[in-house]
mmCIF file of C-alpha atoms and ligand atoms in Angstrom:
data_model
loop_
_atom_site.group_PDB
_atom_site.id
_atom_site.type_symbol
_atom_site.label_atom_id
_atom_site.label_comp_id
_atom_site.label_asym_id
_atom_site.label_seq_id
_atom_site.Cartn_x
_atom_site.Cartn_y
_atom_site.Cartn_z
ATOM 1 C CA MET A 232 120.629 107.652 86.997
ATOM 2 C CA SER A 233 117.788 105.630 88.337
ATOM 3 C CA THR A 234 114.946 104.585 86.108
ATOM 4 C CA GLU A 235 111.538 103.255 86.992
ATOM 5 C CA GLU A 236 112.822 99.773 86.307
ATOM 6 C CA ASP A 237 115.389 100.220 89.063
ATOM 7 C CA LEU A 238 112.662 100.554 91.678
ATOM 8 C CA PRO A 239 111.156 97.298 92.925
ATOM 9 C CA GLN A 240 107.395 97.251 92.477
ATOM 10 C CA HIS A 241 106.884 94.827 95.315
ATOM 11 C CA ILE A 242 109.063 94.554 98.429
ATOM 12 C CA ALA A 243 108.654 92.053 101.252
ATOM 13 C CA ILE A 244 110.366 92.434 104.607
ATOM 14 C CA ILE A 245 111.162 89.941 107.356
ATOM 15 C CA MET A 246 111.200 92.417 110.226
ATOM 16 C CA ASP A 247 113.600 90.614 112.541
ATOM 17 C CA GLY A 248 115.684 91.683 115.522
ATOM 18 C CA ASN A 249 113.265 93.388 117.923
ATOM 19 C CA GLY A 250 114.141 91.060 120.796
ATOM 20 C CA ARG A 251 117.895 91.551 120.441
ATOM 21 C CA TRP A 252 117.421 95.300 120.116
ATOM 22 C CA ALA A 253 115.650 95.332 123.479
ATOM 23 C CA LYS A 254 118.088 92.926 125.105
ATOM 24 C CA SER A 255 121.084 95.058 124.155
ATOM 25 C CA ARG A 256 119.424 97.896 126.067
ATOM 26 C CA GLY A 257 118.629 95.735 129.085
ATOM 27 C CA LYS A 258 114.916 96.050 128.286
ATOM 28 C CA PRO A 259 112.185 93.381 128.014
ATOM 29 C CA ARG A 260 111.386 91.974 124.563
ATOM 30 C CA HIS A 261 108.076 93.802 124.266
ATOM 31 C CA THR A 262 109.968 97.114 124.344
ATOM 32 C CA GLY A 263 111.687 95.909 121.183
ATOM 33 C CA HIS A 264 108.360 95.074 119.558
ATOM 34 C CA ARG A 265 107.062 98.552 120.381
ATOM 35 C CA ALA A 266 110.184 100.082 118.847
ATOM 36 C CA GLY A 267 109.592 97.803 115.866
ATOM 37 C CA VAL A 268 106.163 99.346 115.327
ATOM 38 C CA LYS A 269 107.756 102.787 114.992
ATOM 39 C CA ALA A 270 110.167 101.455 112.392
ATOM 40 C CA THR A 271 107.262 99.833 110.555
ATOM 41 C CA ARG A 272 105.357 103.088 110.373
ATOM 42 C CA ALA A 273 108.401 104.920 108.975
ATOM 43 C CA ILE A 274 109.086 102.239 106.365
ATOM 44 C CA VAL A 275 105.477 102.124 105.157
ATOM 45 C CA GLU A 276 105.609 105.867 104.681
ATOM 46 C CA ALA A 277 109.027 105.824 102.999
ATOM 47 C CA ALA A 278 108.086 102.990 100.629
ATOM 48 C CA ALA A 279 104.891 104.778 99.574
ATOM 49 C CA GLU A 280 106.803 108.041 99.039
ATOM 50 C CA ARG A 281 109.311 106.298 96.813
ATOM 51 C CA GLY A 282 106.546 104.915 94.622
ATOM 52 C CA VAL A 283 106.721 101.248 95.632
ATOM 53 C CA ARG A 284 103.445 99.653 94.543
ATOM 54 C CA ALA A 285 103.233 96.838 97.065
ATOM 55 C CA LEU A 286 104.805 96.124 100.446
ATOM 56 C CA THR A 287 104.432 92.843 102.335
ATOM 57 C CA LEU A 288 105.515 92.761 105.980
ATOM 58 C CA PHE A 289 106.110 89.640 108.061
ATOM 59 C CA ALA A 290 104.749 90.507 111.486
ATOM 60 C CA PHE A 291 104.055 87.070 113.028
ATOM 61 C CA SER A 292 104.855 83.663 111.607
ATOM 62 C CA SER A 293 102.993 80.379 112.010
ATOM 63 C CA GLU A 294 106.015 79.257 114.057
ATOM 64 C CA ASN A 295 105.885 82.302 116.343
ATOM 65 C CA TRP A 296 102.930 80.659 118.164
ATOM 66 C CA SER A 297 105.643 78.588 119.872
ATOM 67 C CA ARG A 298 106.998 81.617 121.741
ATOM 68 C CA PRO A 299 106.252 82.042 125.451
ATOM 69 C CA GLU A 300 102.557 82.712 125.973
ATOM 70 C CA GLU A 301 103.286 86.075 127.499
ATOM 71 C CA GLU A 302 105.147 87.271 124.401
ATOM 72 C CA VAL A 303 102.442 85.954 122.058
ATOM 73 C CA SER A 304 99.684 87.702 123.968
ATOM 74 C CA SER A 305 101.600 90.965 124.190
ATOM 75 C CA LEU A 306 102.207 90.841 120.421
ATOM 76 C CA MET A 307 98.510 90.211 119.768
ATOM 77 C CA SER A 308 97.536 93.157 121.986
ATOM 78 C CA LEU A 309 100.089 95.277 120.176
ATOM 79 C CA PHE A 310 98.611 94.388 116.751
ATOM 80 C CA PHE A 311 95.169 95.330 117.982
ATOM 81 C CA GLU A 312 96.366 98.613 119.417
ATOM 82 C CA VAL A 313 98.324 99.502 116.291
ATOM 83 C CA LEU A 314 95.350 98.775 114.035
ATOM 84 C CA GLN A 315 93.122 100.867 116.230
ATOM 85 C CA ARG A 316 95.513 103.775 115.942
ATOM 86 C CA GLU A 317 96.960 103.533 112.452
ATOM 87 C CA VAL A 318 94.210 102.486 110.055
ATOM 88 C CA GLU A 319 92.887 106.023 109.809
ATOM 89 C CA ILE A 320 96.339 107.274 108.793
ATOM 90 C CA LEU A 321 96.859 104.478 106.271
ATOM 91 C CA ASP A 322 93.480 105.270 104.780
ATOM 92 C CA LYS A 323 94.290 108.989 104.533
ATOM 93 C CA ASN A 324 97.497 108.062 102.744
ATOM 94 C CA ASN A 325 95.457 106.125 100.174
ATOM 95 C CA ILE A 326 97.039 102.798 101.215
ATOM 96 C CA ARG A 327 95.062 99.579 100.699
ATOM 97 C CA VAL A 328 95.535 97.022 103.462
ATOM 98 C CA ARG A 329 95.274 93.255 103.201
ATOM 99 C CA PHE A 330 95.974 90.642 105.887
ATOM 100 C CA VAL A 331 97.518 87.366 104.939
ATOM 101 C CA GLY A 332 97.698 84.375 107.224
ATOM 102 C CA ALA A 333 95.576 81.865 109.120
ATOM 103 C CA ARG A 334 93.264 84.498 110.483
ATOM 104 C CA GLU A 335 90.906 81.971 112.080
ATOM 105 C CA GLN A 336 93.723 81.337 114.582
ATOM 106 C CA LEU A 337 93.437 84.930 115.825
ATOM 107 C CA SER A 338 91.001 86.185 118.436
ATOM 108 C CA ASP A 339 87.544 87.212 117.242
ATOM 109 C CA ARG A 340 88.162 90.792 118.204
ATOM 110 C CA LEU A 341 91.407 90.940 116.233
ATOM 111 C CA GLN A 342 89.782 89.235 113.223
ATOM 112 C CA LYS A 343 87.054 91.862 113.272
ATOM 113 C CA LYS A 344 89.590 94.668 113.390
ATOM 114 C CA LEU A 345 91.477 93.174 110.455
ATOM 115 C CA ALA A 346 88.312 92.842 108.395
ATOM 116 C CA ALA A 347 87.304 96.408 109.255
ATOM 117 C CA ALA A 348 90.720 97.736 108.201
ATOM 118 C CA GLU A 349 90.475 95.886 104.887
ATOM 119 C CA ALA A 350 86.960 97.175 104.281
ATOM 120 C CA GLN A 351 87.847 100.756 105.172
ATOM 121 C CA THR A 352 90.812 100.867 102.798
ATOM 122 C CA ALA A 353 89.411 98.655 100.006
ATOM 123 C CA GLY A 354 88.712 101.562 97.683
ATOM 124 C CA ASN A 355 92.216 103.065 97.932
ATOM 125 C CA ASP A 356 94.443 102.915 94.890
ATOM 126 C CA GLY A 357 97.799 103.897 96.384
ATOM 127 C CA MET A 358 100.361 101.438 97.713
ATOM 128 C CA GLU A 359 99.081 98.008 98.677
ATOM 129 C CA LEU A 360 100.198 96.871 102.119
ATOM 130 C CA ALA A 361 99.991 93.180 102.984
ATOM 131 C CA LEU A 362 100.488 92.347 106.655
ATOM 132 C CA ALA A 363 101.431 88.749 107.293
ATOM 133 C CA VAL A 364 100.123 87.593 110.658
ATOM 134 C CA ALA A 365 99.964 83.895 111.622
ATOM 135 C CA TYR A 366 101.438 83.404 108.172
ATOM 136 C CA GLY A 367 103.602 80.585 106.869
ATOM 137 C CA GLY A 368 104.753 79.992 103.306
ATOM 138 C CA ARG A 369 103.893 76.297 103.585
ATOM 139 C CA TRP A 370 100.448 77.120 104.961
ATOM 140 C CA ASP A 371 99.880 79.399 101.973
ATOM 141 C CA ILE A 372 100.812 76.688 99.480
ATOM 142 C CA VAL A 373 98.770 74.002 101.221
ATOM 143 C CA ASN A 374 95.824 76.370 101.329
ATOM 144 C CA ALA A 375 96.092 77.000 97.584
ATOM 145 C CA VAL A 376 96.255 73.254 96.903
ATOM 146 C CA ARG A 377 93.163 72.753 99.014
ATOM 147 C CA GLN A 378 91.199 75.462 97.183
ATOM 148 C CA LEU A 379 92.166 74.148 93.762
ATOM 149 C CA SER A 380 91.464 70.530 94.635
ATOM 150 C CA GLU A 381 88.013 71.497 95.910
ATOM 151 C CA ARG A 382 87.309 73.129 92.559
ATOM 152 C CA VAL A 383 88.529 70.026 90.750
ATOM 153 C CA ALA A 384 86.342 67.815 92.955
ATOM 154 C CA ALA A 385 83.347 70.066 92.233
ATOM 155 C CA GLY A 386 83.977 69.642 88.511
ATOM 156 C CA GLU A 387 84.686 73.364 87.982
ATOM 157 C CA LEU A 388 88.302 72.851 87.012
ATOM 158 C CA ARG A 389 90.346 70.168 85.310
ATOM 159 C CA SER A 390 93.611 69.253 87.025
ATOM 160 C CA GLU A 391 95.461 69.604 83.702
ATOM 161 C CA ASP A 392 94.409 73.267 83.584
ATOM 162 C CA ILE A 393 96.297 74.069 86.772
ATOM 163 C CA ASN A 394 99.344 76.129 85.871
ATOM 164 C CA ASP A 395 101.688 78.655 87.511
ATOM 165 C CA GLU A 396 99.282 81.496 86.954
ATOM 166 C CA LEU A 397 96.217 79.773 88.355
ATOM 167 C CA PHE A 398 98.234 78.545 91.297
ATOM 168 C CA ALA A 399 99.502 82.056 92.056
ATOM 169 C CA ASP A 400 95.914 83.302 91.889
ATOM 170 C CA SER A 401 95.070 80.969 94.760
ATOM 171 C CA LEU A 402 97.855 82.226 97.032
ATOM 172 C CA SER A 403 97.518 84.973 99.629
ATOM 173 C CA LEU A 404 99.288 87.594 97.531
ATOM 174 C CA ALA A 405 97.107 86.974 94.455
ATOM 175 C CA GLY A 406 96.841 90.058 92.303
ATOM 176 C CA MET A 407 99.927 91.760 93.699
ATOM 177 C CA PRO A 408 102.901 92.507 91.440
ATOM 178 C CA PRO A 409 105.685 89.886 91.389
ATOM 179 C CA LEU A 410 107.903 90.029 94.475
ATOM 180 C CA ASP A 411 111.022 91.868 93.305
ATOM 181 C CA LEU A 412 112.940 92.318 96.531
ATOM 182 C CA LEU A 413 113.019 90.492 99.854
ATOM 183 C CA ILE A 414 114.702 92.261 102.766
ATOM 184 C CA ARG A 415 115.582 90.557 106.043
ATOM 185 C CA THR A 416 116.878 92.604 108.936
ATOM 186 C CA GLY A 417 118.521 91.220 112.069
ATOM 187 C CA GLY A 418 121.440 89.381 110.486
ATOM 188 C CA GLU A 419 119.993 85.921 109.837
ATOM 189 C CA GLN A 420 120.214 84.701 106.277
ATOM 190 C CA ARG A 421 117.174 82.472 106.155
ATOM 191 C CA ILE A 422 113.602 82.586 104.938
ATOM 192 C CA SER A 423 111.857 81.278 108.095
ATOM 193 C CA ASN A 424 108.860 79.970 106.123
ATOM 194 C CA PHE A 425 107.927 83.311 104.555
ATOM 195 C CA LEU A 426 106.750 83.667 100.943
ATOM 196 C CA LEU A 427 108.075 80.402 99.529
ATOM 197 C CA TRP A 428 106.329 80.476 96.171
ATOM 198 C CA ASP A 429 106.465 84.211 95.609
ATOM 199 C CA MET A 430 110.215 84.587 96.086
ATOM 200 C CA ALA A 431 111.197 82.240 93.273
ATOM 201 C CA TYR A 432 112.899 85.131 91.448
ATOM 202 C CA SER A 433 113.155 87.822 94.121
ATOM 203 C CA GLU A 434 116.429 89.548 94.834
ATOM 204 C CA LEU A 435 117.493 88.826 98.421
ATOM 205 C CA TYR A 436 118.909 91.508 100.699
ATOM 206 C CA PHE A 437 120.146 90.615 104.169
ATOM 207 C CA THR A 438 121.283 93.267 106.606
ATOM 208 C CA PRO A 439 122.606 92.975 110.176
ATOM 209 C CA THR A 440 120.644 96.101 111.140
ATOM 210 C CA LEU A 441 118.032 95.210 113.752
ATOM 211 C CA TRP A 442 114.471 96.060 112.739
ATOM 212 C CA PRO A 443 113.950 98.988 115.181
ATOM 213 C CA ASP A 444 117.069 100.616 113.682
ATOM 214 C CA PHE A 445 115.920 100.175 110.080
ATOM 215 C CA GLY A 446 114.732 103.502 108.691
ATOM 216 C CA ALA A 447 114.430 105.365 105.402
ATOM 217 C CA PRO A 448 118.240 105.608 104.854
ATOM 218 C CA GLN A 449 118.542 101.823 105.311
ATOM 219 C CA LEU A 450 115.636 101.285 102.921
ATOM 220 C CA ASP A 451 117.457 103.438 100.395
ATOM 221 C CA GLU A 452 120.559 101.257 100.776
ATOM 222 C CA ALA A 453 118.442 98.203 99.994
ATOM 223 C CA LEU A 454 116.962 99.980 96.970
ATOM 224 C CA GLU A 455 120.450 100.842 95.788
ATOM 225 C CA PHE A 456 121.475 97.195 96.111
ATOM 226 C CA TYR A 457 118.413 96.220 94.085
ATOM 227 C CA ALA A 458 119.124 98.777 91.368
ATOM 228 C CA GLY A 459 122.607 97.279 90.989
ATOM 229 C CA ARG A 460 121.378 93.748 90.261
ATOM 230 C CA GLN A 461 121.075 92.337 86.794
ATOM 231 C CA ARG A 462 117.904 90.252 86.736
ATOM 232 C CA ARG A 463 118.407 87.543 84.160
ATOM 233 C CA PHE A 464 115.467 85.178 84.781
ATOM 234 C CA GLY A 465 117.480 82.348 83.325
ATOM 235 C CA ARG A 466 118.803 84.206 80.303
ATOM 236 C CA THR A 467 122.404 85.249 79.666
ATOM 237 C CA GLY A 468 123.709 88.649 80.656
ATOM 238 C CA GLU A 469 124.253 89.463 76.962
ATOM 239 C CA GLN A 470 120.633 88.713 76.160
ATOM 240 C CA VAL A 471 119.496 90.979 78.966
ATOM 241 C CA ASP A 472 121.784 93.812 77.847
ATOM 242 C CA ALA A 473 120.826 93.566 74.170
ATOM 243 C CA PRO A 474 118.703 96.520 73.022
ATOM 244 C CA ALA A 475 115.080 95.471 72.506
HETATM 245 C C1 LIG B 258 110.883 89.927 115.004
HETATM 246 O O1 LIG B 258 111.760 90.156 116.035
HETATM 247 C C2 LIG B 258 109.457 90.129 115.428
HETATM 248 C C3 LIG B 258 108.665 88.901 115.522
HETATM 249 C C4 LIG B 258 109.040 87.711 115.175
HETATM 250 C C5 LIG B 258 107.322 89.066 116.039
HETATM 251 P P1 LIG B 258 112.176 88.997 117.038
HETATM 252 O O2 LIG B 258 111.231 89.018 118.175
HETATM 253 O O3 LIG B 258 112.298 87.700 116.345
HETATM 254 O O4 LIG B 258 113.593 89.511 117.496
HETATM 255 P P2 LIG B 258 114.899 88.635 117.766
HETATM 256 O O5 LIG B 258 115.167 87.836 116.530
HETATM 257 O O6 LIG B 258 114.592 87.782 118.955
HETATM 258 O O7 LIG B 258 115.963 89.643 118.032
HETATM 259 C C1 LIG B 259 110.695 85.540 111.315
HETATM 260 O O1 LIG B 259 111.456 85.862 112.429
HETATM 261 C C2 LIG B 259 109.275 85.934 111.539
HETATM 262 C C3 LIG B 259 109.017 87.367 111.634
HETATM 263 C C4 LIG B 259 109.874 88.337 111.496
HETATM 264 C C5 LIG B 259 107.642 87.713 111.884
HETATM 265 P P1 LIG B 259 111.814 84.784 113.558
HETATM 266 O O2 LIG B 259 112.640 85.483 114.555
HETATM 267 O O3 LIG B 259 110.580 84.139 114.051
HETATM 268 O O4 LIG B 259 112.647 83.715 112.733
HETATM 269 P P2 LIG B 259 113.641 82.575 113.236
HETATM 270 O O5 LIG B 259 112.933 81.806 114.293
HETATM 271 O O6 LIG B 259 114.855 83.255 113.772
HETATM 272 O O7 LIG B 259 113.955 81.781 112.009
HETATM 273 MG MG1 LIG B 260 113.847 86.762 115.413
#
């Protein structure tokens, strides 16, 4: 029987495999990205239905700027189009949206759309959805260091008062529940500079399923995997099993 504890509160997903999905059908890569959007919509809905409190999706990494210009610009247009179309639905579903990443690297028009989506959904208290665009785990950490060191330089903070908690409060996902489960589709077993700090104690789930083929049944398989893990956080299995 599943208990509330068996459900991850916060899931992050590296949505990988759109290009290969398209290639296997003899289609251009952008067809795969469009199919990926459909999968994204279904997973957001399924996660919210299952009672997940927070979902973080890796849509575009700091390294993805190195892709051919044509692919980068078609992805940026796709983000804009999706925001235009989907924010209303997210809002109706009581989902709160946050964007994480180096947003100043995005076009002005996309930055405005992102800010508008955040503002429109700010009052919602359902699932929190973090979309990582132009995001890198190293960028996030460096950014936090910069913010904290500025506060130290301004005399607002003493360096000896910096601890795990304060550091986490300076990262992009500040205020979100701890990251319980990381899913990567597309078969690679690597992190590709995603949430380096946040995944210190996440359970890791890798599946060969390509992102456009990942739907609610595949999410349920990942949730089942998660429910079967014993999270020890450094303790022994006996300690974890002992009645409180
Ligand atoms: C993930 O799919 C989407 C982005 C990185 C934007 P890919 O585009 O990396 O797909 P593959 O890995 O080439 O199949
Ligand atoms: C990771 O996928 C980034 C996103 C899914 C947005 P990549 O396809 O860019 O990762 P690598 O290059 O295979 O490590
Ligand atoms: Mg890839």
